[in-house]
Amino acid sequence: MQAGKPILYSYFRSSCSWRVRIALALKGIAYETVPVNLIKDGGQQFSKDFQALNPMKQVPTLKIDGITIHQSLAIIEYLEETRPTPRLLPQDPKKRASVRMISDLITSGIQPLQNLSILKKVREETQLTWAQNAITSGFNALEQILQSTAGKYCVGDEVTMADLCLVPQVANAERFKVDFTPYPTISCINKRLLALEAFQVSHPCRQPDTPTELRA
Amino acid sequence: MQAGKPILYSYFRSSCSWRVRIALALKGIAYETVPVNLIKDGGQQFSKDFQALNPMKQVPTLKIDGITIHQSLAIIEYLEETRPTPRLLPQDPKKRASVRMISDLITSGIQPLQNLSILKKVREETQLTWAQNAITSGFNALEQILQSTAGKYCVGDEVTMADLCLVPQVANAERFKVDFTPYPTISCINKRLLALEAFQVSHPCRQPDTPTELRA
């Protein structure tokens, strides 16, 4: 069906795209990036070509092994099943449950409520408060849950899928000027993760489509 | 750690709880229901006791095997890993990716945008339109995706986790008076699934906490 490198449709600032970029980096999978600018031209995700590829009009989308996968966690689980090393889910089913619980808390309990397409639907002067409320409400719960699951990282001492969700969500929180005082555990884990190479090369400030003024 | 039956904290009308109830029914797992009324007393999920159990203040939560799991998909994946028969994920990794993609589309791309806690944040007269837009936007994509994945059910001819997400979401769509004319595939699969016993015993109209006037 398909030869050559996997293709990731990505936007440098999309937190959902970043999750997948970290997974690809950790697993050492070479890939090509096709940038989809969510703002330019009224949003390139709304183009006919992109809609034909992903009817949800969202990034990330990954073409790999002759198939096209949407939704960041579905992509990461597929990579985990087909390229198991290094693993992003622990072996113990109970720990796997913790990883998926934290991942889902972020990907369905926080991110969808503060993403661009939702913020565009609320009055401009309330957008910042709306996003902050969505994030702090989720982070209040997450901080408490991490007390019982975390070691060096979100679940124990190995990097897992939960960490791939945490770091991009923290970056969103920083953009929305969330006060991190109540979240010492989240902050500490985030700092540790950002020191790892896979989180650095996948960072929004180092993507092919990162505007020059935001590069680092 | 824990003896006896698993305990499901559930609300009869919660679509996320219904997903888990279907999984428990399909796998033949006996359990006790502890109802959490999301409306009564200003929302029982906000009680101190429940917050100590689930800091996200959401149902479902499942106590099983000595652990407590939140987030419906994390619960279903745990059940799948520890009670694999009958399976809710296909064996082929590519088909598993389709199942997870559809599940995530619904659980992070549709449901969070039309749930009670979000609707309470928008003006009352716009709530119905808001919910309808969230659902139709997701269903437009889903109808198209199902063209290439569906057999009798969402992915091929076996009931999968994707179907456990579909039926409760369709029920929400019906409550919000969504026009189903553009969704023949969704409608057809939903009808087939509702004929199955596991979808019937888990139905919101047949739960311990279903009010008498809504029972069937």
CSV table of C-alpha atoms in Angstrom, one decimal:
chain,number,residue,atom,x,y,z
A,1,MET,CA,0.0,0.0,0.0
A,2,GLN,CA,2.5,2.6,1.2
A,3,ALA,CA,6.2,2.8,1.1
A,4,GLY,CA,8.6,5.1,2.8
A,5,LYS,CA,8.4,7.1,5.9
A,6,PRO,CA,5.3,7.7,8.0
A,7,ILE,CA,3.7,11.1,7.4
A,8,LEU,CA,2.5,13.2,10.3
A,9,TYR,CA,0.0,16.0,9.6
A,10,SER,CA,0.8,18.4,12.4
A,11,TYR,CA,0.7,21.9,13.6
A,12,PHE,CA,3.6,23.1,15.7
A,13,ARG,CA,1.4,24.6,18.5
A,14,SER,CA,-1.2,21.8,18.6
A,15,SER,CA,-0.9,20.0,21.9
A,16,CYS,CA,-2.5,16.9,20.4
A,17,SER,CA,0.2,16.8,17.7
A,18,TRP,CA,2.9,17.3,20.2
A,19,ARG,CA,1.8,14.1,22.1
A,20,VAL,CA,2.4,12.1,18.9
A,21,ARG,CA,5.7,13.8,18.1
A,22,ILE,CA,7.0,12.8,21.5
A,23,ALA,CA,5.9,9.1,20.9
A,24,LEU,CA,7.6,9.1,17.5
A,25,ALA,CA,10.8,10.6,19.0
A,26,LEU,CA,10.9,8.2,22.0
A,27,LYS,CA,10.5,5.2,19.7
A,28,GLY,CA,13.0,6.5,17.2
A,29,ILE,CA,10.6,6.4,14.3
A,30,ALA,CA,11.7,8.6,11.4
A,31,TYR,CA,8.8,10.6,9.8
A,32,GLU,CA,7.9,13.4,7.5
A,33,THR,CA,5.9,16.4,8.8
A,34,VAL,CA,3.2,17.9,6.7
A,35,PRO,CA,2.3,21.2,8.4
A,36,VAL,CA,-1.4,22.1,8.7
A,37,ASN,CA,-1.7,25.7,9.8
A,38,LEU,CA,-4.8,25.9,12.0
A,39,ILE,CA,-5.0,29.7,11.7
A,40,LYS,CA,-3.7,30.7,8.3
A,41,ASP,CA,-6.1,30.9,5.3
A,42,GLY,CA,-9.0,30.6,7.8
A,43,GLY,CA,-7.6,27.3,9.0
A,44,GLN,CA,-6.0,24.9,6.5
A,45,GLN,CA,-7.7,22.0,8.3
A,46,PHE,CA,-10.9,23.1,6.6
A,47,SER,CA,-9.5,22.7,3.1
A,48,LYS,CA,-11.1,20.1,0.8
A,49,ASP,CA,-8.0,18.1,0.6
A,50,PHE,CA,-7.5,17.9,4.4
A,51,GLN,CA,-11.1,17.1,5.1
A,52,ALA,CA,-10.9,14.2,2.7
A,53,LEU,CA,-8.0,12.9,4.8
A,54,ASN,CA,-9.5,13.7,8.2
A,55,PRO,CA,-13.2,14.5,8.3
A,56,MET,CA,-12.8,15.8,11.9
A,57,LYS,CA,-10.7,18.5,10.4
A,58,GLN,CA,-8.1,18.1,13.2
A,59,VAL,CA,-4.5,17.4,13.7
A,60,PRO,CA,-2.7,15.1,14.3
A,61,THR,CA,-3.3,12.5,11.6
A,62,LEU,CA,-0.6,9.9,10.9
A,63,LYS,CA,-0.2,7.9,7.7
A,64,ILE,CA,1.7,4.7,8.5
A,65,ASP,CA,1.8,1.1,7.4
A,66,GLY,CA,-0.7,1.8,4.6
A,67,ILE,CA,-3.4,3.2,7.0
A,68,THR,CA,-4.4,6.6,8.2
A,69,ILE,CA,-5.0,7.1,11.9
A,70,HIS,CA,-6.6,10.1,13.6
A,71,GLN,CA,-6.8,10.9,17.3
A,72,SER,CA,-3.6,11.2,19.2
A,73,LEU,CA,-4.2,8.3,21.7
A,74,ALA,CA,-5.3,5.9,19.0
A,75,ILE,CA,-2.1,6.8,17.1
A,76,ILE,CA,0.1,6.3,20.2
A,77,GLU,CA,-1.6,2.9,21.1
A,78,TYR,CA,-1.0,1.7,17.5
A,79,LEU,CA,2.7,2.7,17.7
A,80,GLU,CA,2.9,0.9,21.0
A,81,GLU,CA,1.4,-2.3,19.6
A,82,THR,CA,3.5,-2.3,16.4
A,83,ARG,CA,6.7,-0.7,17.7
A,84,PRO,CA,6.8,-1.8,21.4
A,85,THR,CA,10.3,-0.6,22.3
A,86,PRO,CA,10.7,1.5,24.4
A,87,ARG,CA,7.3,0.8,25.9
A,88,LEU,CA,4.9,3.6,26.8
A,89,LEU,CA,2.6,1.5,28.8
A,90,PRO,CA,3.7,-0.5,31.8
A,91,GLN,CA,3.4,-4.3,31.9
A,92,ASP,CA,1.2,-4.4,35.0
A,93,PRO,CA,-2.5,-4.0,33.9
A,94,LYS,CA,-3.3,-1.9,37.0
A,95,LYS,CA,-0.5,0.5,36.2
A,96,ARG,CA,-1.7,0.6,32.6
A,97,ALA,CA,-5.1,1.5,33.9
A,98,SER,CA,-3.5,4.5,35.8
A,99,VAL,CA,-1.7,5.6,32.6
A,100,ARG,CA,-4.8,5.5,30.5
A,101,MET,CA,-6.9,7.1,33.2
A,102,ILE,CA,-4.5,10.1,33.4
A,103,SER,CA,-4.2,10.2,29.6
A,104,ASP,CA,-8.0,10.3,29.2
A,105,LEU,CA,-8.4,12.8,32.0
A,106,ILE,CA,-6.3,15.2,29.9
A,107,THR,CA,-7.4,14.3,26.4
A,108,SER,CA,-11.1,14.2,27.0
A,109,GLY,CA,-11.5,16.0,30.3
A,110,ILE,CA,-9.3,19.1,29.7
A,111,GLN,CA,-7.9,19.7,26.2
A,112,PRO,CA,-11.2,19.6,24.3
A,113,LEU,CA,-12.7,22.3,26.5
A,114,GLN,CA,-9.9,24.7,25.9
A,115,ASN,CA,-9.0,24.2,22.3
A,116,LEU,CA,-9.2,26.8,19.7
A,117,SER,CA,-12.4,25.7,18.0
A,118,ILE,CA,-14.3,25.9,21.4
A,119,LEU,CA,-12.8,29.2,22.4
A,120,LYS,CA,-14.0,30.7,19.2
A,121,LYS,CA,-17.5,29.9,20.3
A,122,VAL,CA,-17.4,31.9,23.5
A,123,ARG,CA,-17.3,35.7,23.8
A,124,GLU,CA,-13.7,37.0,23.2
A,125,GLU,CA,-13.5,38.7,26.6
A,126,THR,CA,-14.3,35.5,28.4
A,127,GLN,CA,-12.0,33.2,26.5
A,128,LEU,CA,-9.1,33.4,28.9
A,129,THR,CA,-11.2,32.7,31.9
A,130,TRP,CA,-13.0,29.8,30.1
A,131,ALA,CA,-9.7,28.2,29.2
A,132,GLN,CA,-8.2,28.7,32.7
A,133,ASN,CA,-11.3,27.2,34.4
A,134,ALA,CA,-11.2,24.1,32.1
A,135,ILE,CA,-7.5,23.6,32.9
A,136,THR,CA,-7.5,24.3,36.6
A,137,SER,CA,-10.6,22.1,37.1
A,138,GLY,CA,-8.7,19.3,35.5
A,139,PHE,CA,-5.3,20.0,37.1
A,140,ASN,CA,-6.9,20.1,40.6
A,141,ALA,CA,-8.0,16.5,40.0
A,142,LEU,CA,-4.8,15.5,38.3
A,143,GLU,CA,-2.6,16.9,41.1
A,144,GLN,CA,-4.5,14.8,43.6
A,145,ILE,CA,-4.4,11.6,41.4
A,146,LEU,CA,-0.6,12.0,40.8
A,147,GLN,CA,0.0,11.9,44.6
A,148,SER,CA,-0.8,8.2,44.5
A,149,THR,CA,0.5,7.2,41.0
A,150,ALA,CA,3.7,9.3,40.4
A,151,GLY,CA,7.3,8.4,40.9
A,152,LYS,CA,9.7,10.3,38.8
A,153,TYR,CA,7.0,10.6,36.2
A,154,CYS,CA,3.2,10.4,36.1
A,155,VAL,CA,3.0,6.7,36.8
A,156,GLY,CA,6.1,5.3,38.5
A,157,ASP,CA,9.6,5.9,37.2
A,158,GLU,CA,9.2,5.2,33.5
A,159,VAL,CA,8.0,7.6,30.9
A,160,THR,CA,4.5,6.6,29.8
A,161,MET,CA,1.7,7.7,27.5
A,162,ALA,CA,0.4,9.8,30.4
A,163,ASP,CA,3.6,11.9,30.3
A,164,LEU,CA,3.1,12.5,26.6
A,165,CYS,CA,-0.2,14.1,27.5
A,166,LEU,CA,1.0,16.0,30.5
A,167,VAL,CA,3.7,18.1,29.0
A,168,PRO,CA,1.7,19.6,26.1
A,169,GLN,CA,-1.2,20.3,28.4
A,170,VAL,CA,1.1,22.2,30.8
A,171,ALA,CA,2.4,24.2,27.9
A,172,ASN,CA,-1.2,25.2,27.1
A,173,ALA,CA,-1.7,26.1,30.7
A,174,GLU,CA,1.3,28.4,30.6
A,175,ARG,CA,0.0,30.0,27.4
A,176,PHE,CA,-3.3,30.7,29.2
A,177,LYS,CA,-1.3,32.1,32.3
A,178,VAL,CA,-2.6,29.5,34.7
A,179,ASP,CA,-1.1,29.9,38.2
A,180,PHE,CA,1.0,26.8,39.0
A,181,THR,CA,1.3,27.4,42.8
A,182,PRO,CA,-1.4,24.7,43.6
A,183,TYR,CA,0.3,22.1,41.3
A,184,PRO,CA,3.8,21.3,42.7
A,185,THR,CA,3.6,17.6,41.5
A,186,ILE,CA,2.5,18.5,38.0
A,187,SER,CA,5.2,21.2,37.8
A,188,CYS,CA,8.0,18.9,39.1
A,189,ILE,CA,7.1,16.0,36.7
A,190,ASN,CA,6.8,18.5,33.8
A,191,LYS,CA,10.3,19.9,34.5
A,192,ARG,CA,11.8,16.4,34.6
A,193,LEU,CA,10.2,15.4,31.3
A,194,LEU,CA,11.2,18.6,29.5
A,195,ALA,CA,14.8,17.7,30.2
A,196,LEU,CA,14.5,14.6,28.1
A,197,GLU,CA,15.7,14.7,24.5
A,198,ALA,CA,12.4,13.3,23.0
A,199,PHE,CA,10.4,16.1,24.6
A,200,GLN,CA,12.9,18.7,23.3
A,201,VAL,CA,13.1,17.7,19.7
A,202,SER,CA,9.3,17.4,19.5
A,203,HIS,CA,8.8,20.8,21.2
A,204,PRO,CA,6.6,23.4,19.4
A,205,CYS,CA,9.5,25.8,19.3
A,206,ARG,CA,11.5,23.4,17.1
A,207,GLN,CA,9.1,22.2,14.3
A,208,PRO,CA,9.4,22.7,10.6
A,209,ASP,CA,6.4,25.0,10.7
A,210,THR,CA,7.5,27.0,13.8
A,211,PRO,CA,7.5,30.7,12.9
A,212,THR,CA,11.0,32.2,13.1
A,213,GLU,CA,10.1,34.5,16.0
A,214,LEU,CA,9.0,31.6,18.1
A,215,ARG,CA,12.0,29.4,17.4
A,216,ALA,CA,14.3,28.4,20.2
B,1,MET,CA,-7.2,-5.6,49.0
B,2,GLN,CA,-10.8,-5.9,48.0
B,3,ALA,CA,-13.2,-8.7,48.1
B,4,GLY,CA,-16.6,-9.2,46.5
B,5,LYS,CA,-18.2,-7.7,43.5
B,6,PRO,CA,-16.9,-4.7,41.6
B,7,ILE,CA,-18.7,-1.5,42.4
B,8,LEU,CA,-19.7,0.9,39.6
B,9,TYR,CA,-20.5,4.5,40.5
B,10,SER,CA,-22.9,5.4,37.8
B,11,TYR,CA,-25.8,7.7,36.8
B,12,PHE,CA,-28.5,6.2,34.7
B,13,ARG,CA,-28.5,8.9,32.1
B,14,SER,CA,-24.7,9.4,31.9
B,15,SER,CA,-23.5,8.3,28.5
B,16,CYS,CA,-20.0,7.6,29.8
B,17,SER,CA,-21.5,5.3,32.5
B,18,TRP,CA,-23.5,3.5,29.9
B,19,ARG,CA,-20.4,2.7,27.9
B,20,VAL,CA,-19.0,0.8,30.9
B,21,ARG,CA,-22.3,-0.9,31.8
B,22,ILE,CA,-22.3,-2.3,28.3
B,23,ALA,CA,-18.8,-3.7,28.7
B,24,LEU,CA,-19.6,-5.3,32.1
B,25,ALA,CA,-22.8,-6.8,30.6
B,26,LEU,CA,-21.0,-8.2,27.5
B,27,LYS,CA,-18.2,-9.7,29.6
B,28,GLY,CA,-20.7,-11.1,32.1
B,29,ILE,CA,-19.1,-9.4,35.1
B,30,ALA,CA,-21.5,-9.1,38.0
B,31,TYR,CA,-21.3,-5.8,39.8
B,32,GLU,CA,-23.0,-3.5,42.3
B,33,THR,CA,-24.3,-0.1,41.2
B,34,VAL,CA,-23.8,2.9,43.5
B,35,PRO,CA,-26.0,5.7,41.9
B,36,VAL,CA,-24.5,9.2,41.8
B,37,ASN,CA,-27.3,11.6,40.9
B,38,LEU,CA,-25.7,14.4,38.8
B,39,ILE,CA,-28.6,16.7,39.3
B,40,LYS,CA,-30.1,16.1,42.8
B,41,ASP,CA,-28.7,18.0,45.8
B,42,GLY,CA,-26.9,20.3,43.4
B,43,GLY,CA,-25.1,17.3,42.0
B,44,GLN,CA,-24.0,14.4,44.3
B,45,GLN,CA,-20.7,14.2,42.4
B,46,PHE,CA,-19.7,17.3,44.3
B,47,SER,CA,-20.1,15.7,47.7
B,48,LYS,CA,-16.9,15.5,49.8
B,49,ASP,CA,-17.2,11.7,49.8
B,50,PHE,CA,-17.4,11.4,46.1
B,51,GLN,CA,-14.7,13.9,45.5
B,52,ALA,CA,-12.3,11.9,47.7
B,53,LEU,CA,-13.1,8.9,45.5
B,54,ASN,CA,-12.9,10.8,42.1
B,55,PRO,CA,-11.3,14.2,42.2
B,56,MET,CA,-12.7,14.9,38.6
B,57,LYS,CA,-16.2,14.7,40.2
B,58,GLN,CA,-17.5,12.6,37.3
B,59,VAL,CA,-19.0,9.2,36.7
B,60,PRO,CA,-18.3,6.4,35.9
B,61,THR,CA,-15.8,5.2,38.5
B,62,LEU,CA,-15.2,1.5,38.9
B,63,LYS,CA,-13.8,-0.2,42.0
B,64,ILE,CA,-12.4,-3.5,41.0
B,65,ASP,CA,-9.5,-5.9,41.9
B,66,GLY,CA,-8.5,-3.5,44.7
B,67,ILE,CA,-8.1,-0.5,42.5
B,68,THR,CA,-10.3,2.5,41.6
B,69,ILE,CA,-10.4,3.5,37.9
B,70,HIS,CA,-11.9,6.6,36.4
B,71,GLN,CA,-12.5,7.5,32.7
B,72,SER,CA,-14.7,5.1,30.8
B,73,LEU,CA,-12.2,4.0,28.1
B,74,ALA,CA,-9.5,3.4,30.7
B,75,ILE,CA,-12.0,1.2,32.6
B,76,ILE,CA,-13.0,-0.7,29.4
B,77,GLU,CA,-9.3,-1.2,28.4
B,78,TYR,CA,-8.6,-2.6,31.9
B,79,LEU,CA,-11.6,-5.0,31.7
B,80,GLU,CA,-10.4,-6.1,28.2
B,81,GLU,CA,-6.9,-6.8,29.5
B,82,THR,CA,-8.0,-8.7,32.6
B,83,ARG,CA,-11.2,-10.3,31.3
B,84,PRO,CA,-10.5,-10.8,27.6
B,85,THR,CA,-13.6,-12.8,26.7
B,86,PRO,CA,-15.5,-11.8,24.6
B,87,ARG,CA,-13.0,-9.4,23.2
B,88,LEU,CA,-13.9,-5.8,22.6
B,89,LEU,CA,-10.8,-5.0,20.5
B,90,PRO,CA,-10.0,-6.9,17.3
B,91,GLN,CA,-6.7,-8.9,17.1
B,92,ASP,CA,-5.4,-7.0,14.1
B,93,PRO,CA,-3.5,-3.9,15.2
B,94,LYS,CA,-4.9,-1.9,12.2
B,95,LYS,CA,-8.4,-2.7,13.2
B,96,ARG,CA,-7.7,-2.0,16.8
B,97,ALA,CA,-6.5,1.5,15.6
B,98,SER,CA,-9.8,2.0,13.9
B,99,VAL,CA,-11.7,1.0,17.0
B,100,ARG,CA,-9.7,3.4,19.2
B,101,MET,CA,-9.9,6.2,16.7
B,102,ILE,CA,-13.7,6.0,16.6
B,103,SER,CA,-13.9,5.7,20.4
B,104,ASP,CA,-11.7,8.7,20.9
B,105,LEU,CA,-13.6,10.7,18.3
B,106,ILE,CA,-16.7,10.3,20.4
B,107,THR,CA,-15.2,10.4,23.9
B,108,SER,CA,-12.9,13.4,23.3
B,109,GLY,CA,-14.3,14.9,20.2
B,110,ILE,CA,-18.1,15.0,20.9
B,111,GLN,CA,-19.2,14.0,24.4
B,112,PRO,CA,-17.1,16.5,26.4
B,113,LEU,CA,-18.5,19.4,24.4
B,114,GLN,CA,-22.1,18.6,25.0
B,115,ASN,CA,-22.1,17.3,28.6
B,116,LEU,CA,-24.0,18.9,31.4
B,117,SER,CA,-21.1,20.7,33.0
B,118,ILE,CA,-20.3,22.6,29.8
B,119,LEU,CA,-23.9,23.3,28.8
B,120,LYS,CA,-24.3,25.0,32.2
B,121,LYS,CA,-21.6,27.5,31.2
B,122,VAL,CA,-23.4,28.7,28.1
B,123,ARG,CA,-26.5,30.9,28.0
B,124,GLU,CA,-29.6,28.8,28.5
B,125,GLU,CA,-31.3,29.8,25.2
B,126,THR,CA,-28.2,28.6,23.2
B,127,GLN,CA,-27.7,25.3,25.0
B,128,LEU,CA,-29.6,23.2,22.5
B,129,THR,CA,-27.9,24.7,19.5
B,130,TRP,CA,-24.5,24.3,21.2
B,131,ALA,CA,-25.1,20.6,21.9
B,132,GLN,CA,-26.5,20.0,18.4
B,133,ASN,CA,-23.5,21.6,16.8
B,134,ALA,CA,-21.0,19.6,18.8
B,135,ILE,CA,-22.8,16.4,17.9
B,136,THR,CA,-23.5,17.0,14.2
B,137,SER,CA,-19.9,18.2,13.7
B,138,GLY,CA,-18.7,14.9,15.1
B,139,PHE,CA,-21.3,12.8,13.5
B,140,ASN,CA,-20.6,14.3,10.0
B,141,ALA,CA,-17.0,13.0,10.4
B,142,LEU,CA,-18.1,9.7,12.0
B,143,GLU,CA,-20.6,8.9,9.2
B,144,GLN,CA,-17.8,9.3,6.7
B,145,ILE,CA,-15.3,7.3,8.7
B,146,LEU,CA,-17.7,4.4,9.2
B,147,GLN,CA,-18.1,4.1,5.4
B,148,SER,CA,-14.7,2.5,5.4
B,149,THR,CA,-14.6,0.7,8.7
B,150,ALA,CA,-18.1,-0.7,9.3
B,151,GLY,CA,-19.5,-4.1,8.7
B,152,LYS,CA,-22.5,-5.0,10.8
B,153,TYR,CA,-21.0,-2.8,13.5
B,154,CYS,CA,-18.6,0.2,13.7
B,155,VAL,CA,-15.5,-1.9,12.8
B,156,GLY,CA,-16.3,-5.1,10.9
B,157,ASP,CA,-18.8,-7.6,12.2
B,158,GLU,CA,-17.8,-7.9,15.8
B,159,VAL,CA,-19.0,-5.7,18.6
B,160,THR,CA,-16.1,-3.5,19.8
B,161,MET,CA,-15.3,-0.7,22.2
B,162,ALA,CA,-16.3,1.7,19.4
B,163,ASP,CA,-19.9,0.4,19.5
B,164,LEU,CA,-19.9,0.9,23.3
B,165,CYS,CA,-19.2,4.6,22.6
B,166,LEU,CA,-21.6,4.9,19.7
B,167,VAL,CA,-24.9,3.9,21.2
B,168,PRO,CA,-24.8,6.2,24.3
B,169,GLN,CA,-23.8,9.1,22.0
B,170,VAL,CA,-26.7,8.4,19.7
B,171,ALA,CA,-29.0,8.5,22.7
B,172,ASN,CA,-27.6,11.9,23.7
B,173,ALA,CA,-28.2,13.1,20.1
B,174,GLU,CA,-31.8,12.0,20.3
B,175,ARG,CA,-32.3,13.8,23.6
B,176,PHE,CA,-30.9,16.9,21.8
B,177,LYS,CA,-33.3,16.4,18.9
B,178,VAL,CA,-30.5,16.0,16.3
B,179,ASP,CA,-31.8,15.2,12.8
B,180,PHE,CA,-30.6,11.8,11.8
B,181,THR,CA,-31.3,12.0,8.0
B,182,PRO,CA,-27.6,12.7,7.2
B,183,TYR,CA,-26.5,9.7,9.2
B,184,PRO,CA,-27.9,6.4,7.7
B,185,THR,CA,-24.8,4.4,8.7
B,186,ILE,CA,-24.8,5.6,12.3
B,187,SER,CA,-28.6,4.9,12.5
B,188,CYS,CA,-28.4,1.5,11.1
B,189,ILE,CA,-25.5,0.3,13.3
B,190,ASN,CA,-27.2,1.8,16.4
B,191,LYS,CA,-30.4,-0.1,15.6
B,192,ARG,CA,-28.5,-3.4,15.3
B,193,LEU,CA,-26.7,-2.8,18.6
B,194,LEU,CA,-29.8,-1.9,20.5
B,195,ALA,CA,-31.2,-5.3,19.6
B,196,LEU,CA,-28.4,-7.0,21.6
B,197,GLU,CA,-29.1,-8.0,25.2
B,198,ALA,CA,-26.0,-6.3,26.7
B,199,PHE,CA,-27.1,-3.0,25.3
B,200,GLN,CA,-30.7,-3.5,26.6
B,201,VAL,CA,-29.9,-4.5,30.2
B,202,SER,CA,-27.4,-1.6,30.5
B,203,HIS,CA,-29.9,0.9,29.0
B,204,PRO,CA,-30.6,4.1,31.0
B,205,CYS,CA,-34.3,3.2,31.2
B,206,ARG,CA,-33.4,0.0,33.2
B,207,GLN,CA,-31.0,1.1,35.9
B,208,PRO,CA,-31.5,0.9,39.7
B,209,ASP,CA,-31.6,4.7,39.7
B,210,THR,CA,-33.9,5.2,36.7
B,211,PRO,CA,-36.9,7.3,37.9
B,212,THR,CA,-40.2,5.4,37.6
B,213,GLU,CA,-41.5,7.7,34.9
B,214,LEU,CA,-38.6,7.0,32.6
B,215,ARG,CA,-38.5,3.2,33.1
B,216,ALA,CA,-39.2,0.8,30.2
